Coordinates of C-alpha atoms in Angstrom, one line a residue:
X1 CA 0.9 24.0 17.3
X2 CA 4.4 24.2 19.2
X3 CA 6.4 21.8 17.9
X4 CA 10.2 20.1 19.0
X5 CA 13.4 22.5 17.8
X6 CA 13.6 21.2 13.9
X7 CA 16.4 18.1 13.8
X8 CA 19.2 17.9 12.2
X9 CA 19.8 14.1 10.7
X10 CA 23.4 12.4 9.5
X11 CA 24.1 9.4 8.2
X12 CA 27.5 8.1 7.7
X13 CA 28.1 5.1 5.8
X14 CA 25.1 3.5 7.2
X15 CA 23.1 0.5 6.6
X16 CA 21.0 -2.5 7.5
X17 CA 20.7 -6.3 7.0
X18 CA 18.3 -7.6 8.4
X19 CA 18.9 -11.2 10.0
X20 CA 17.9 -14.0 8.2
X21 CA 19.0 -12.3 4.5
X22 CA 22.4 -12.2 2.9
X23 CA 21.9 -8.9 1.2
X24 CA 21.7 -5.8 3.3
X25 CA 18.1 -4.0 3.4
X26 CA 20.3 -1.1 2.4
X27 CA 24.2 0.0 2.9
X28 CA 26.4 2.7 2.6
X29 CA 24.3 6.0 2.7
X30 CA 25.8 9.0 3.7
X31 CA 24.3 12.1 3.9
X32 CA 23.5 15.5 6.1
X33 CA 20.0 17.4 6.6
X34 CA 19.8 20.7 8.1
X35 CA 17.0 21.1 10.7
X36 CA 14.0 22.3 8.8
X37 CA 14.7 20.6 5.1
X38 CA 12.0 19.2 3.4
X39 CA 13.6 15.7 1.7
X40 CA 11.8 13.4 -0.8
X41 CA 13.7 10.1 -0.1
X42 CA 13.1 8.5 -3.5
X43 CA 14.8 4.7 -4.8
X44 CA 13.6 1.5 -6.4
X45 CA 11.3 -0.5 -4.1
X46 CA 13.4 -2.4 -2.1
X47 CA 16.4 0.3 -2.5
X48 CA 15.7 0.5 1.9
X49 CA 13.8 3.6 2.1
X50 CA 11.6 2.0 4.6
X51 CA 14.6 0.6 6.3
X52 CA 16.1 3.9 6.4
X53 CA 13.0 5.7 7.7
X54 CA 12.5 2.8 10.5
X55 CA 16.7 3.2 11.5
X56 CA 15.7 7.4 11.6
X57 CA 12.8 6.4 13.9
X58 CA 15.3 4.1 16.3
X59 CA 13.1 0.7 15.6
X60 CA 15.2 -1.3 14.0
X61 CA 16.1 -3.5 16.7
X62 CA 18.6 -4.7 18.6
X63 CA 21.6 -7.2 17.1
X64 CA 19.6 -10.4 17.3
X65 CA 17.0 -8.5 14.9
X66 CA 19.5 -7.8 12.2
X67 CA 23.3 -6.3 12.1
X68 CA 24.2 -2.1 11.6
X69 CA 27.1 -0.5 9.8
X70 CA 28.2 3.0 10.1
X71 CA 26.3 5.4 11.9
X72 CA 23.1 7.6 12.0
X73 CA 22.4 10.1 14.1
X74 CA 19.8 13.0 15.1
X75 CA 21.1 16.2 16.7
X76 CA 24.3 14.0 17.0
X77 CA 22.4 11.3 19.6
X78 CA 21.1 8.0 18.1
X79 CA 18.0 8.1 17.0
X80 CA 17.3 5.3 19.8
X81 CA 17.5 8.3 22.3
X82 CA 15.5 10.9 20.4
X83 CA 12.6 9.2 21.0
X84 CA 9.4 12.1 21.0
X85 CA 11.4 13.6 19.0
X86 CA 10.8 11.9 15.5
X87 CA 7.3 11.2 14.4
X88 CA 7.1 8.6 12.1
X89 CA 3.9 7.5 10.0
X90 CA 4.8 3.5 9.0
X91 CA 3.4 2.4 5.4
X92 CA 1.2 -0.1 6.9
X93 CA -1.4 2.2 8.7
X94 CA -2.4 -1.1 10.9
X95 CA 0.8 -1.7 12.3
X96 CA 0.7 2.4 13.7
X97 CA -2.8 2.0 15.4
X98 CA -2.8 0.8 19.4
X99 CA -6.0 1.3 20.8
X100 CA -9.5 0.8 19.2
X101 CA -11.2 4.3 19.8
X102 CA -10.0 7.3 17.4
X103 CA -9.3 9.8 20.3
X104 CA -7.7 7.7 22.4
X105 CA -5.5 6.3 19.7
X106 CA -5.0 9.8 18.9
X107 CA -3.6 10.6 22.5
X108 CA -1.7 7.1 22.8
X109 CA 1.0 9.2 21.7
X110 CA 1.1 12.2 23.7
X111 CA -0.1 9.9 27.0
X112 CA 3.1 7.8 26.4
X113 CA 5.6 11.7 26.5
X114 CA 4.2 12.7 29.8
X115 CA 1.9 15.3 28.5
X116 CA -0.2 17.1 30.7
X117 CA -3.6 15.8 30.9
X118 CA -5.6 19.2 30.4
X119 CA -3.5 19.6 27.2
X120 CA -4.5 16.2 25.2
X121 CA -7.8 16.8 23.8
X122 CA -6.6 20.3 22.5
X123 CA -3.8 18.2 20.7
X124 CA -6.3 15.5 19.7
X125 CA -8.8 18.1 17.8
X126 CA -6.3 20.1 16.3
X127 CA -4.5 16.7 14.9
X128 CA -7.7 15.4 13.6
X129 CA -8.7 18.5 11.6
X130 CA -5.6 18.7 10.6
X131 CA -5.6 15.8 8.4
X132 CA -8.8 16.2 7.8
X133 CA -10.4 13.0 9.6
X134 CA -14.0 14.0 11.1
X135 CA -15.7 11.5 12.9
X136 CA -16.6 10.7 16.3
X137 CA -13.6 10.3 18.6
X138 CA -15.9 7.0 20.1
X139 CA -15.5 5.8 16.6
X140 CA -14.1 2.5 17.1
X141 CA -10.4 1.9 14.8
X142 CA -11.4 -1.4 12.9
X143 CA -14.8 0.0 11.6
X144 CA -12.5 2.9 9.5
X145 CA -11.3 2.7 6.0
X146 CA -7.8 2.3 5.0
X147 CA -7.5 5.9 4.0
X148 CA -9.4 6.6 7.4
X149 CA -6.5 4.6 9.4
X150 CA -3.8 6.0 7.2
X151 CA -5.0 10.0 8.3
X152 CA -5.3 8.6 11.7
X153 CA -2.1 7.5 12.4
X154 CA -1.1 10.9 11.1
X155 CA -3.0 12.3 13.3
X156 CA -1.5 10.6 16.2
X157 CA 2.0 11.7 14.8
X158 CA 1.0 15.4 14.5
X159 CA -0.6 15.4 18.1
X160 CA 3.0 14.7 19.6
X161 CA 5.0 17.7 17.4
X162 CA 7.3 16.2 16.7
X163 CA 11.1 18.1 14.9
X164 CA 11.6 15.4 12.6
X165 CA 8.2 14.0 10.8
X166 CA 9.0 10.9 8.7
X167 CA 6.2 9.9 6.4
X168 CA 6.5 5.7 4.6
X169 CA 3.7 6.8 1.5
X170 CA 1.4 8.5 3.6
X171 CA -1.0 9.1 0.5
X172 CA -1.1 5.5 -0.5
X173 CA -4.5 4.3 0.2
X174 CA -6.2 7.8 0.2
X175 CA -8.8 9.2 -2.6
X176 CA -7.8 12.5 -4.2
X177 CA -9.5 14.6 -1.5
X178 CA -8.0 12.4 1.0
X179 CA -4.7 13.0 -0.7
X180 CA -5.3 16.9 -0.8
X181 CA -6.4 17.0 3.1
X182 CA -2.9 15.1 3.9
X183 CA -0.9 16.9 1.4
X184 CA -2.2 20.6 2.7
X185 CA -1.8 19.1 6.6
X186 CA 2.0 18.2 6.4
X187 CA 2.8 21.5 4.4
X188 CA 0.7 23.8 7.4
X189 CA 2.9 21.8 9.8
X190 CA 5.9 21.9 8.6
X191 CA 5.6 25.5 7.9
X192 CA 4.3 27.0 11.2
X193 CA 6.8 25.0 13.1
X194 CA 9.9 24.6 10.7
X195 CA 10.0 20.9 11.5
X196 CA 12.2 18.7 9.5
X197 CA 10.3 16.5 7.0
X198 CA 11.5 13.7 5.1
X199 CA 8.7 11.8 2.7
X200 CA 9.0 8.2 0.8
X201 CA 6.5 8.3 -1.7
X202 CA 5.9 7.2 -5.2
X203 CA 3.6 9.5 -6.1
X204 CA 6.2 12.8 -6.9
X205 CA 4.2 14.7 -8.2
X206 CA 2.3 15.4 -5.4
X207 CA 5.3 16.5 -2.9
X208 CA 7.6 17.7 -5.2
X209 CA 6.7 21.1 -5.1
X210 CA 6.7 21.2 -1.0
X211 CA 10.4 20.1 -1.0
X212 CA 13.9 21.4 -0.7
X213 CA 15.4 18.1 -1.4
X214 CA 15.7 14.9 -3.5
X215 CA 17.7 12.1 -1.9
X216 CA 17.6 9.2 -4.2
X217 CA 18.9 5.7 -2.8
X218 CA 20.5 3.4 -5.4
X219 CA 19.6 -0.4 -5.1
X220 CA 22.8 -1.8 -4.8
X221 CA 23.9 0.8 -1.9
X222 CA 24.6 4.3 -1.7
X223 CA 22.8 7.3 -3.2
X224 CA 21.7 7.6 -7.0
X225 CA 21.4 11.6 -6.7
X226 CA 20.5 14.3 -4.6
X227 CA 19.9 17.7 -4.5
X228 CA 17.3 20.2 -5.4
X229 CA 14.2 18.4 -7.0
X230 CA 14.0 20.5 -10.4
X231 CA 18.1 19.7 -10.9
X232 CA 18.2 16.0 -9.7
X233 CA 15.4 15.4 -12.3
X234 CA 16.9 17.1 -15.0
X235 CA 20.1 15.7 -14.7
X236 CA 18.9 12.1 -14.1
X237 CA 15.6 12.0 -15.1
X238 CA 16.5 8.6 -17.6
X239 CA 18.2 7.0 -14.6
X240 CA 15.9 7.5 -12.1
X241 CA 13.1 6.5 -14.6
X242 CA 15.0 2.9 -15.4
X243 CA 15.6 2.6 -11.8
X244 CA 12.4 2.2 -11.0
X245 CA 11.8 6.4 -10.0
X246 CA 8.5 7.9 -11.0
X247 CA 9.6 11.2 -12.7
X248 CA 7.1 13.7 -12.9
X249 CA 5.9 14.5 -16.7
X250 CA 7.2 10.7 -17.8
X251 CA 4.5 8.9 -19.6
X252 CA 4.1 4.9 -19.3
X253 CA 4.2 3.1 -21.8
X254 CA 1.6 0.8 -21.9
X255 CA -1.5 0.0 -23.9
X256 CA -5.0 2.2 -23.0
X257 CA -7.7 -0.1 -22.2
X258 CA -11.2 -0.1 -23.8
X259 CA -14.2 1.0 -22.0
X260 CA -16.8 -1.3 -21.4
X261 CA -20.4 0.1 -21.2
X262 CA -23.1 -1.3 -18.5
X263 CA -25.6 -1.7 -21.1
X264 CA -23.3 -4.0 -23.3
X265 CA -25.1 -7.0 -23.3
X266 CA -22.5 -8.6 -25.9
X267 CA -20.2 -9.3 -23.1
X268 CA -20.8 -11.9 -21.2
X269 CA -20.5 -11.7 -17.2
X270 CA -18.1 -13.6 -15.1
X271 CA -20.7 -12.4 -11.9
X272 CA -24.0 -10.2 -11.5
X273 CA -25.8 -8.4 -8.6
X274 CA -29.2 -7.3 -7.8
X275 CA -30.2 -5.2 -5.0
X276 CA -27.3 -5.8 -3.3
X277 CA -25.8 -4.7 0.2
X278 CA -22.8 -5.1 1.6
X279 CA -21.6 -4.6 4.9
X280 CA -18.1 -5.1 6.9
X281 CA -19.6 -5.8 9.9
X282 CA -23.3 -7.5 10.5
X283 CA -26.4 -4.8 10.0
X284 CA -24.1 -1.9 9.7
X285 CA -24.6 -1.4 5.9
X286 CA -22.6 0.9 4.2
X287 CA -24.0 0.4 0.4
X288 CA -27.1 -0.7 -0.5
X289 CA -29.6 -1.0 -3.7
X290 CA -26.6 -2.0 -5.7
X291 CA -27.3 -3.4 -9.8
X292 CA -23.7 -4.4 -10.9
X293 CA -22.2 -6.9 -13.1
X294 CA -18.6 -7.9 -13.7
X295 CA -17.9 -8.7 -17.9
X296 CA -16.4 -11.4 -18.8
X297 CA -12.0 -11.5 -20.0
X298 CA -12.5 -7.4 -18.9
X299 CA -11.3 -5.1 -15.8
X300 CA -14.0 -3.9 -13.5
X301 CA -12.8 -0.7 -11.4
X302 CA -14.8 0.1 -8.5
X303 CA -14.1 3.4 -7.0
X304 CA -15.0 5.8 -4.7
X305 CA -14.1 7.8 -2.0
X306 CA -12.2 6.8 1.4
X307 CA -14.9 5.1 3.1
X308 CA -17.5 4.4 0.4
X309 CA -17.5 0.6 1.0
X310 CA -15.1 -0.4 -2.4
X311 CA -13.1 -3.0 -0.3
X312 CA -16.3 -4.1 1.7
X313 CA -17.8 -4.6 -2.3
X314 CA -14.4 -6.4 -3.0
X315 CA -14.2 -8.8 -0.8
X316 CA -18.4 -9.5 -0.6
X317 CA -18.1 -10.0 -4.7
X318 CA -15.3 -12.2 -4.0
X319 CA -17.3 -14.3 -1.6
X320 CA -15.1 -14.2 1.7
X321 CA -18.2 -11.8 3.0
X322 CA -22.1 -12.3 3.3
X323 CA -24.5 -10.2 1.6
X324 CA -26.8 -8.2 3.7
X325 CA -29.4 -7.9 1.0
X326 CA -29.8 -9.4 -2.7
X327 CA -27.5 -12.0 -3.6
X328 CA -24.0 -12.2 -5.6
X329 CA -23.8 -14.8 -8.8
X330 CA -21.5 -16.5 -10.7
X331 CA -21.9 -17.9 -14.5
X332 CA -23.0 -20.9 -14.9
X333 CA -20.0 -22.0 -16.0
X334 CA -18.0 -21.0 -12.8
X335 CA -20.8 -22.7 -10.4
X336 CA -19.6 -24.8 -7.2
X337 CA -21.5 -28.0 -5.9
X338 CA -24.3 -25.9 -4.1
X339 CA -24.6 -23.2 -7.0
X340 CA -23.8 -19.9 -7.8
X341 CA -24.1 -17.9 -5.0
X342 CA -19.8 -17.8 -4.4
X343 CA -20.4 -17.7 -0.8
X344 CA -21.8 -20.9 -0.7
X345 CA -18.5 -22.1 -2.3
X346 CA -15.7 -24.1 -0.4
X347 CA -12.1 -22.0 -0.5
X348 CA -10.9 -24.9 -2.4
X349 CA -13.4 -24.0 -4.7
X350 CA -13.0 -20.4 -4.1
X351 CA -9.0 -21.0 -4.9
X352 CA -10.0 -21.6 -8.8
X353 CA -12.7 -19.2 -8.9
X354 CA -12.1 -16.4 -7.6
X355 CA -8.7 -15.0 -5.9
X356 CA -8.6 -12.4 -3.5
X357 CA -5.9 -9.8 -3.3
X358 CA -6.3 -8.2 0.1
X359 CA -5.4 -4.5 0.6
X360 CA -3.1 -5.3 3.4
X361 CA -0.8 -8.1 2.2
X362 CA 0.4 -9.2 5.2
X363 CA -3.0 -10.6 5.5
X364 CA -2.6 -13.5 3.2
X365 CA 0.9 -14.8 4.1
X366 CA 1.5 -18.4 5.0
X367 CA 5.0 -19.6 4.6
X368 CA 8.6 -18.8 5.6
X369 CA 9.7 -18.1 2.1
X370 CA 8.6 -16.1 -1.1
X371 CA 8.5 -19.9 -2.8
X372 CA 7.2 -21.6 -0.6
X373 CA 4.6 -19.1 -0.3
X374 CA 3.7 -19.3 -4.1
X375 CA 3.5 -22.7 -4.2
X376 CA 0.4 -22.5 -1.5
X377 CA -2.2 -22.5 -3.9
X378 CA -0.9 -25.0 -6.7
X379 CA -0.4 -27.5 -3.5
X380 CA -3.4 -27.1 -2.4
X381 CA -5.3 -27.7 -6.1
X382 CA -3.0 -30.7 -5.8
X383 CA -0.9 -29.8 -8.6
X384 CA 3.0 -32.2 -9.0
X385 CA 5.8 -30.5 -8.4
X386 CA 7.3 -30.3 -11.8
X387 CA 3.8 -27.7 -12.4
X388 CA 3.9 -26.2 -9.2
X389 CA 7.9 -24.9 -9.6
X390 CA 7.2 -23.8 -13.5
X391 CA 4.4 -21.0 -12.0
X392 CA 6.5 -20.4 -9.3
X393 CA 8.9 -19.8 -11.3
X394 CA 7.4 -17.7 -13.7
X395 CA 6.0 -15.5 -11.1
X396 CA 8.8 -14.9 -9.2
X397 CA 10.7 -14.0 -13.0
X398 CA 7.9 -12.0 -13.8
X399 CA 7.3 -9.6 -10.8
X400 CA 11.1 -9.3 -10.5
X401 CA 10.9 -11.6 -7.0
X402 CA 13.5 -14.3 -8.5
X403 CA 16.4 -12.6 -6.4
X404 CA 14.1 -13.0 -3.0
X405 CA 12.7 -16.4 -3.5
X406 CA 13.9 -17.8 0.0
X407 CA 13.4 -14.5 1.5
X408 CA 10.7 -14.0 4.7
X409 CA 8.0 -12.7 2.8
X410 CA 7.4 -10.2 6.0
X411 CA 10.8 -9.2 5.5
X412 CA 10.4 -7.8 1.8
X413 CA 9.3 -3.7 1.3
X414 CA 5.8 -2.8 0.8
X415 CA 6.1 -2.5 -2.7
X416 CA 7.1 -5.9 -3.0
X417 CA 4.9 -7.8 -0.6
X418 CA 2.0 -5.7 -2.8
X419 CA 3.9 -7.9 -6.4
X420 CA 3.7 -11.6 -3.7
X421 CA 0.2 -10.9 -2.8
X422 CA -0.7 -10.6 -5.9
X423 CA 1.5 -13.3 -7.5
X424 CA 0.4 -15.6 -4.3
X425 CA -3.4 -15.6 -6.4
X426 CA -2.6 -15.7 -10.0
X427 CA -0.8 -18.7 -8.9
X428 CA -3.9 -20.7 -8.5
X429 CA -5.3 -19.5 -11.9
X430 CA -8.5 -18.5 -10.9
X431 CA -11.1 -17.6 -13.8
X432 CA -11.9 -14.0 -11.2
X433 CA -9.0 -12.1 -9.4
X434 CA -10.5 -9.3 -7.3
X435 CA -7.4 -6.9 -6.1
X436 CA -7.9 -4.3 -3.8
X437 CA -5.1 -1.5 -4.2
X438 CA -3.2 -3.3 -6.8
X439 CA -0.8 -0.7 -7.5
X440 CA 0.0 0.4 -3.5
X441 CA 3.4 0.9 -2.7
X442 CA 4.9 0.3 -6.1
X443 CA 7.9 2.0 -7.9
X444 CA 7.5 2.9 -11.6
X445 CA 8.9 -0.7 -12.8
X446 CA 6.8 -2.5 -10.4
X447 CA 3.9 -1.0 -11.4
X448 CA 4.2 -1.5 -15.2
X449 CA 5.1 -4.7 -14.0
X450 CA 2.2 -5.5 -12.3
X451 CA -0.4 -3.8 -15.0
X452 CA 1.3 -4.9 -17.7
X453 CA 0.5 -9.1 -16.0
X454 CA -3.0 -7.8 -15.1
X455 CA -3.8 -6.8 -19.1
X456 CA -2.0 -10.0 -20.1
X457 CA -4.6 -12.1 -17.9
X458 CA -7.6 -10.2 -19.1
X459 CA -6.2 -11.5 -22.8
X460 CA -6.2 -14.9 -21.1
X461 CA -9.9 -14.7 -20.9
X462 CA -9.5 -14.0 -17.2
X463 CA -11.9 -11.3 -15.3
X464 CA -9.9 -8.8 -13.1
X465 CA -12.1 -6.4 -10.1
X466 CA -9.8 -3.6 -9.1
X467 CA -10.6 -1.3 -6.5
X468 CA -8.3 1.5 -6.8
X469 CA -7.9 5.3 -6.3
X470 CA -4.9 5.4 -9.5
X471 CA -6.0 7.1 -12.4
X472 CA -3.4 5.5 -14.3
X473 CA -4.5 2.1 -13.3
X474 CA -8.2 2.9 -14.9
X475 CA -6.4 4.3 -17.9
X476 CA -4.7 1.2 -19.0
X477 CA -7.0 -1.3 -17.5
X478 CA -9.8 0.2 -19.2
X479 CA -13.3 -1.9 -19.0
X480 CA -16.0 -1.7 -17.0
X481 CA -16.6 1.2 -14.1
X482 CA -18.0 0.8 -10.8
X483 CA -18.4 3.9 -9.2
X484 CA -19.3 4.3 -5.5
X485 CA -20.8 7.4 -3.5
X486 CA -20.7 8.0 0.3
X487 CA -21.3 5.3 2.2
X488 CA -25.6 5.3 3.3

């Protein structure tokens, strides 16, 4: 691949506020990368590295969208100019696909630059194995997996060769080959070409051996540290880790949770399965012949790799999908007026049953503000006020959201609409809470955050189905283990 003349990026006091909020998204960050670094932009989530990647990418808007200080600038032209230029892959891998076949999302891209015809479908294929994504380039968009869409999008960046790449958590939703395939495609591009790359991503371990660089934002504006990774680590390694950072080699300290066995028939079952299949869309199946059951006051992991079906189990367990074959069932105990099949129930029945935490959490926003949106559920179970502002409360408190509570929820990072979306269903108190990608997006606080409430509801006597591709997540969730092969 041939790629743009590697950028060179300044920022000089720069920052954001988005309108609507008081606080600015982030502020005074100044800094200078050389054409062809390789920067991990590392910070607290919600310490703007988003922001900063979307001002980079010149999409921030005009003045009615929120208000600028300072300056940033590529190749000393704003980056609103430089468009073609800088490639950027957005944490939501939705909001980065346009058209609903693969190749022609794919060549959206390249179309859009002027590129010659006869040269797109070279640039598709080579993008595509790139990042490892083989399937049919009729293959519609919507019928792919979250780590499918997040490789796409990738794709489409790569196919335009860019001489900046920016990359919001481009591993986020991907299973440990997926993460390989992605890891090994930046690191072949950015080498042949010498393109500039700058990566937000929770997961250092994974990148910090491709990079030169270690920017670290600070929450309350400016930079925490920077310079080379094996120094800024060393030197703040305490700091970073209290700010939220995940330093590599730094253990968590949480409780390990106990394995549950299949065959333990002390443990009573919150929902069962037999000969089950499950399918996003009607007739195509993508597991079948499935015997599971979901203990009781336990975690149940399903995992798998990208594609396997885990969120099309998810949200089928959870009722919000039919089953294709066999039948999903509650305990008794949890049964609605016509049984206890759960998608028989009503979602006010579902809404003390069993919660859903989607894997996109845009998804399962309603209201204007963080509190308002909380207080959905506990309305809706017709709950007083007095009740409904205590949980509020207490979530917002809990999942460090108190500061944001008449914040846009659309507004807030990914990491913490993840800690809403997931607040937005414990708030309802149901006895089940299925979570699909619990952990996405967080920083090291907000994840021990957010595991540390999911073991404190399984003490409740609660029952908690996680799909997830974190290790650490199974670790200290423990329980039960629901493991899925390729998709039939």
């Amino acid at each position: 691949m041939t790629f743009a003349s590697p950028a060179r990026v300044q920022a000089a006091g720069w920052g954001w506020r988005y309108a609507g909020r008081k606080r600015p998204a982030v502020a005074d960050v100044s800094f200078t990368i050389e054409p062809g670094e390789r920067v991990l932009l590392l910070g607290a989530s919600g310490a703007g590295k988003s922001t900063l990647l979307a001002g980079l990418a010149g999409v921030l808007g005009d003045d009615d969208e929120g208000e600028r200080t300072g300056s940033l600038r590529i190749d000393g032209a704003a980056p609103e100019s430089r468009h073609g230029q800088v490639g950027l892959v957005l944490q939501d891998p939705d909001a980065g696909i346009v058209l609903s076949k693969v190749g022609d999302d794919v060549a959206f891209g390249c179309e859009n630059l002027g590129v010659a015809a006869s040269e797109i479908p070279g640039r598709v294929a080579e993008a595509l194995d790139a990042v490892g994504l083989d399937v049919p380039l009729h293959r519609p968009t919507k019928a792919l997996s979250g780590g499918q869409k997040q490789r796409l999008v990738l794709a489409g960046v790569l196919a335009m060769r860019p001489g900046l790449l920016l990359l919001d958590e481009p591993t986020a939703n991907l299973d440990p080959e997926g993460v390989r395939e992605v890891r090994a495609s930046v690191e072949r591009a950015v080498a042949s070409t010498g393109a500039t790359l700058i990566v937000v991503e929770h997961r250092t371990p994974i990148w910090v051996d491709l990079m030169t660089r270690v920017i670290v934002l600070a929450a309350d504006g400016g930079l925490l540290a920077d310079g080379a990774p094996d120094q800024v680590f060393a030197a703040h390694g305490d700091v970073l880790a209290d700010a939220g950072v995940w330093v590599p080699d730094r253990g968590i300290d949480l409780p390990v949770g106990e394995q549950v066995a299949a065959s333990d028939v002390l443990i009573a079952d919150a929902l069962t399965a037999s000969g089950l299949a499950v399918a996003r869309e009607p007739g195509v199946v993508v597991q079948a012949g499935l015997d599971l059951r979901v203990p009781r006051a336990n975690a149940t992991v399903i995992t798998g790799p990208n594609g396997a079906g885990k969120s099309t189990l998810a949200l089928t367990l959870a009722g919000l999908i039919p089953e294709q074959a066999g039948e999903v069932r509650s305990a008794p105990e949890l049964a609605g007026r016509k049984g206890t099949r759960p998608i028989r129930w009503t979602s006010r029945e579902l809404l003390t049953r069993i919660g859903m935490v989607f894997q996109e959490p845009e998804h399962q926003f309603l209201a204007q503000t963080l509190r308002d949106e909380l207080a959905v559920g506990p309305r809706a179970l017709g709950w007083d006020r007095a009740k409904t502002d205590a949980v509020v409360d207490e979530l917002l408190e809990r999942l460090g959201l108190a500061p944001l509570a008449l914040a846009n929820p659309f507004t807030l990072s990914g990491g913490q609409k993840r800690r809403l979306s997931v607040a937005t269903v414990l708030a309802g108190a149901p006895e089940v809470i299925v979570l699909d990608e619990p952990t996405f997006g967080q920083d090291r606080r907000g994840w021990i955050s957010l595991v540390a409430l999911l073991q404190d509801e399984i003490a409740r006597g609660r029952s908690i189905i996680a799909v997830t591709h974190d290790d650490a997540v199974i670790r200290h969730l423990g329980g039960h283990r629901i493991e899925l092969g390729a998709a039939s």
